[in-house]
Amino acid sequence: MLKLFKISILLLSLSVLGQGPSMSLHDLKEAYLEKRSFYYRTEFKTLPETKQTDLNNLVQILKENGPNSFEFNLVNYINSNYDLAAKNNLLKAYELKPDDRRVRLEMFAYYVMVDDHAKQVEFAKKIKSQFTTGELNYYRSMLKSVKADAIIFSGRQDAYPAMVVNLLEQVNAKATLISLDLIQNKTYKKQVETRLKIANTTFAGNESKYLQMMIAANPSNRLIASTVPQRYL
């Protein structure tokens, strides 16, 4: 009864998003992803406590109603903000639905974070079809047009197709593609700091200053993709 009550409250709260009167685990997952995407369009990489709590509540409802489901495992991993301690949720989600587009993207990102080149190539092949020919051609041209040692800062939309092209075609093998989304992960953040030779500095809640520090350390060969929020600059 408590679970049903919580879902009823959730349905009421999501009415502004146009959700239907009944929500399956799939509906709950999509509601979470939609709400998370909306929040991150207006915030830095660290959400205010009230918004993060809102997302946590959705995850809890999924856990209570489908603790072993694909939907809970995927959403719980995403909600961890790329915390490798939650990797078992991601691996379980992939085991349950290996052809799901979102879980394949997250698997690719995971292997980027842990610097597993072979697995990056494996999943680059799996996700390449998610990008249009036009998108791939654009990033292919971009990589050809920059210096061999270029450092490209990007958001998620740019990072993945550019990484896929470079991994599979070696368009500009020495270029460094940095995803500001993945820097939330400590392992990936350390990789970036080592590559750019910058000090270990807090990123979460300090995003703009962190990006400025990376740019200042590499002033002659850095590029900033259009998907990096203007408020970071």
CSV table of N, CA and C in Angstrom, one decimal, residues 143-210:
chain,number,residue,atom,x,y,z
A,143,LEU,N,38.2,16.8,-36.2
A,143,LEU,CA,39.4,16.2,-35.7
A,143,LEU,C,40.5,16.3,-36.7
A,144,LYS,N,40.2,16.3,-38.0
A,144,LYS,CA,41.2,16.5,-39.0
A,144,LYS,C,41.7,17.9,-39.1
A,145,SER,N,40.9,18.8,-38.6
A,145,SER,CA,41.2,20.3,-38.8
A,145,SER,C,42.0,20.8,-37.6
A,146,VAL,N,42.1,20.1,-36.5
A,146,VAL,CA,42.9,20.6,-35.4
A,146,VAL,C,44.3,20.0,-35.3
A,147,LYS,N,45.1,20.7,-34.4
A,147,LYS,CA,46.5,20.2,-34.2
A,147,LYS,C,46.5,18.8,-33.7
A,148,ALA,N,47.6,18.1,-34.0
A,148,ALA,CA,47.7,16.7,-33.5
A,148,ALA,C,47.7,16.6,-32.0
A,149,ASP,N,48.1,17.6,-31.3
A,149,ASP,CA,48.1,17.6,-29.8
A,149,ASP,C,47.0,18.4,-29.2
A,150,ALA,N,45.9,18.6,-30.0
A,150,ALA,CA,44.8,19.4,-29.6
A,150,ALA,C,44.1,18.8,-28.4
A,151,ILE,N,43.6,19.7,-27.5
A,151,ILE,CA,42.8,19.3,-26.3
A,151,ILE,C,41.4,19.9,-26.5
A,152,ILE,N,40.4,19.0,-26.6
A,152,ILE,CA,39.1,19.4,-26.9
A,152,ILE,C,38.2,19.2,-25.7
A,153,PHE,N,37.7,20.3,-25.1
A,153,PHE,CA,36.8,20.2,-24.0
A,153,PHE,C,35.3,20.1,-24.5
A,154,SER,N,34.5,19.2,-24.0
A,154,SER,CA,33.2,19.0,-24.6
A,154,SER,C,32.2,18.6,-23.5
A,155,GLY,N,30.9,18.7,-23.9
A,155,GLY,CA,29.9,18.1,-23.1
A,155,GLY,C,29.6,16.7,-23.7
A,156,ARG,N,28.6,16.1,-23.2
A,156,ARG,CA,28.3,14.7,-23.6
A,156,ARG,C,28.0,14.6,-25.0
A,157,GLN,N,27.2,15.5,-25.6
A,157,GLN,CA,26.7,15.4,-27.0
A,157,GLN,C,27.9,15.4,-28.0
A,158,ASP,N,28.9,16.1,-27.7
A,158,ASP,CA,30.1,16.2,-28.6
A,158,ASP,C,31.1,15.0,-28.3
A,159,ALA,N,31.3,14.7,-27.0
A,159,ALA,CA,32.3,13.8,-26.6
A,159,ALA,C,32.2,12.4,-27.2
A,160,TYR,N,31.0,11.9,-27.2
A,160,TYR,CA,30.9,10.5,-27.6
A,160,TYR,C,31.0,10.2,-29.1
A,161,PRO,N,30.3,11.0,-29.9
A,161,PRO,CA,30.6,10.8,-31.4
A,161,PRO,C,32.0,11.1,-31.8
A,162,ALA,N,32.6,12.1,-31.2
A,162,ALA,CA,34.0,12.4,-31.5
A,162,ALA,C,34.9,11.3,-31.1
A,163,MET,N,34.7,10.8,-29.9
A,163,MET,CA,35.5,9.7,-29.4
A,163,MET,C,35.4,8.4,-30.2
A,164,VAL,N,34.1,8.1,-30.6
A,164,VAL,CA,33.9,7.0,-31.5
A,164,VAL,C,34.6,7.1,-32.8
A,165,VAL,N,34.6,8.2,-33.5
A,165,VAL,CA,35.3,8.4,-34.7
A,165,VAL,C,36.8,8.2,-34.5
A,166,ASN,N,37.3,8.8,-33.5
A,166,ASN,CA,38.8,8.8,-33.3
A,166,ASN,C,39.2,7.4,-32.9
A,167,LEU,N,38.4,6.7,-32.1
A,167,LEU,CA,38.8,5.3,-31.7
A,167,LEU,C,38.8,4.3,-32.8
A,168,LEU,N,37.8,4.4,-33.7
A,168,LEU,CA,37.6,3.5,-34.7
A,168,LEU,C,38.4,3.8,-36.0
A,169,GLU,N,38.7,5.1,-36.2
A,169,GLU,CA,39.3,5.5,-37.5
A,169,GLU,C,40.7,6.2,-37.2
A,170,GLN,N,41.1,6.4,-36.0
A,170,GLN,CA,42.3,7.1,-35.7
A,170,GLN,C,42.5,8.3,-36.5
A,171,VAL,N,41.5,9.2,-36.6
A,171,VAL,CA,41.6,10.4,-37.4
A,171,VAL,C,42.6,11.3,-36.9
A,172,ASN,N,42.7,11.5,-35.6
A,172,ASN,CA,43.7,12.3,-34.9
A,172,ASN,C,44.1,11.7,-33.6
A,173,ALA,N,44.9,10.6,-33.6
A,173,ALA,CA,45.1,9.8,-32.5
A,173,ALA,C,45.7,10.5,-31.3
A,174,LYS,N,46.4,11.6,-31.5
A,174,LYS,CA,47.1,12.3,-30.4
A,174,LYS,C,46.2,13.4,-29.8
A,175,ALA,N,45.1,13.6,-30.4
A,175,ALA,CA,44.2,14.6,-29.8
A,175,ALA,C,43.6,14.1,-28.5
A,176,THR,N,43.3,15.0,-27.6
A,176,THR,CA,42.7,14.6,-26.3
A,176,THR,C,41.3,15.1,-26.2
A,177,LEU,N,40.4,14.2,-26.1
A,177,LEU,CA,39.0,14.6,-25.9
A,177,LEU,C,38.6,14.5,-24.5
A,178,ILE,N,38.1,15.6,-23.9
A,178,ILE,CA,37.8,15.6,-22.5
A,178,ILE,C,36.3,15.9,-22.3
A,179,SER,N,35.6,15.0,-21.6
A,179,SER,CA,34.2,15.1,-21.3
A,179,SER,C,34.1,15.8,-19.9
A,180,LEU,N,33.5,16.9,-19.9
A,180,LEU,CA,33.2,17.6,-18.6
A,180,LEU,C,32.2,16.8,-17.8
A,181,ASP,N,31.3,16.0,-18.4
A,181,ASP,CA,30.4,15.2,-17.7
A,181,ASP,C,31.1,14.2,-16.9
A,182,LEU,N,32.1,13.5,-17.5
A,182,LEU,CA,32.7,12.4,-16.8
A,182,LEU,C,33.7,12.8,-15.8
A,183,ILE,N,34.1,14.1,-15.8
A,183,ILE,CA,35.1,14.6,-14.7
A,183,ILE,C,34.5,14.5,-13.3
A,184,GLN,N,33.2,14.3,-13.2
A,184,GLN,CA,32.6,14.0,-11.9
A,184,GLN,C,33.2,12.7,-11.3
A,185,ASN,N,33.7,11.8,-12.2
A,185,ASN,CA,34.3,10.6,-11.7
A,185,ASN,C,35.7,10.8,-11.3
A,186,LYS,N,36.1,10.4,-10.1
A,186,LYS,CA,37.5,10.6,-9.6
A,186,LYS,C,38.6,10.0,-10.4
A,187,THR,N,38.3,8.8,-10.9
A,187,THR,CA,39.3,8.1,-11.7
A,187,THR,C,39.6,8.8,-13.0
A,188,TYR,N,38.5,9.2,-13.7
A,188,TYR,CA,38.7,10.0,-14.9
A,188,TYR,C,39.3,11.3,-14.7
A,189,LYS,N,38.9,12.0,-13.6
A,189,LYS,CA,39.4,13.3,-13.3
A,189,LYS,C,40.9,13.2,-13.1
A,190,LYS,N,41.4,12.2,-12.4
A,190,LYS,CA,42.8,12.0,-12.2
A,190,LYS,C,43.6,11.8,-13.5
A,191,GLN,N,43.0,11.1,-14.4
A,191,GLN,CA,43.5,10.9,-15.8
A,191,GLN,C,43.7,12.2,-16.5
A,192,VAL,N,42.7,13.1,-16.4
A,192,VAL,CA,42.7,14.4,-17.1
A,192,VAL,C,43.8,15.2,-16.5
A,193,GLU,N,43.8,15.3,-15.1
A,193,GLU,CA,44.8,16.1,-14.5
A,193,GLU,C,46.2,15.7,-14.8
A,194,THR,N,46.4,14.4,-14.9
A,194,THR,CA,47.8,13.9,-15.2
A,194,THR,C,48.1,14.3,-16.6
A,195,ARG,N,47.2,14.1,-17.5
A,195,ARG,CA,47.4,14.4,-19.0
A,195,ARG,C,47.7,15.9,-19.2
A,196,LEU,N,47.0,16.8,-18.5
A,196,LEU,CA,47.1,18.2,-18.6
A,196,LEU,C,48.1,18.8,-17.7
A,197,LYS,N,48.7,18.0,-16.8
A,197,LYS,CA,49.7,18.5,-15.8
A,197,LYS,C,49.1,19.6,-15.0
A,198,ILE,N,48.0,19.4,-14.4
A,198,ILE,CA,47.4,20.4,-13.5
A,198,ILE,C,47.2,19.8,-12.1
A,199,ALA,N,47.1,20.6,-11.1
A,199,ALA,CA,46.9,20.2,-9.7
A,199,ALA,C,45.6,19.5,-9.5
A,200,ASN,N,45.5,18.6,-8.5
A,200,ASN,CA,44.3,18.0,-8.1
A,200,ASN,C,43.4,19.1,-7.4
A,201,THR,N,42.3,19.5,-8.1
A,201,THR,CA,41.5,20.6,-7.6
A,201,THR,C,40.0,20.1,-7.7
A,202,THR,N,39.2,20.6,-6.7
A,202,THR,CA,37.8,20.2,-6.7
A,202,THR,C,37.1,20.7,-7.9
A,203,PHE,N,36.3,19.8,-8.5
A,203,PHE,CA,35.5,20.1,-9.7
A,203,PHE,C,34.1,20.4,-9.3
A,204,ALA,N,33.5,19.5,-8.6
A,204,ALA,CA,32.0,19.6,-8.2
A,204,ALA,C,31.8,20.9,-7.5
A,205,GLY,N,30.9,21.8,-8.0
A,205,GLY,CA,30.6,23.1,-7.4
A,205,GLY,C,31.6,24.1,-7.7
A,206,ASN,N,32.6,23.8,-8.5
A,206,ASN,CA,33.7,24.7,-8.8
A,206,ASN,C,34.0,24.6,-10.3
A,207,GLU,N,33.0,24.2,-11.1
A,207,GLU,CA,33.2,23.9,-12.5
A,207,GLU,C,33.8,24.9,-13.4
A,208,SER,N,33.3,26.2,-13.2
A,208,SER,CA,33.8,27.2,-14.1
A,208,SER,C,35.3,27.5,-13.8
A,209,LYS,N,35.7,27.6,-12.6
A,209,LYS,CA,37.1,27.8,-12.2
A,209,LYS,C,38.0,26.7,-12.7
A,210,TYR,N,37.4,25.4,-12.6
A,210,TYR,CA,38.2,24.3,-13.0
A,210,TYR,C,38.5,24.3,-14.5
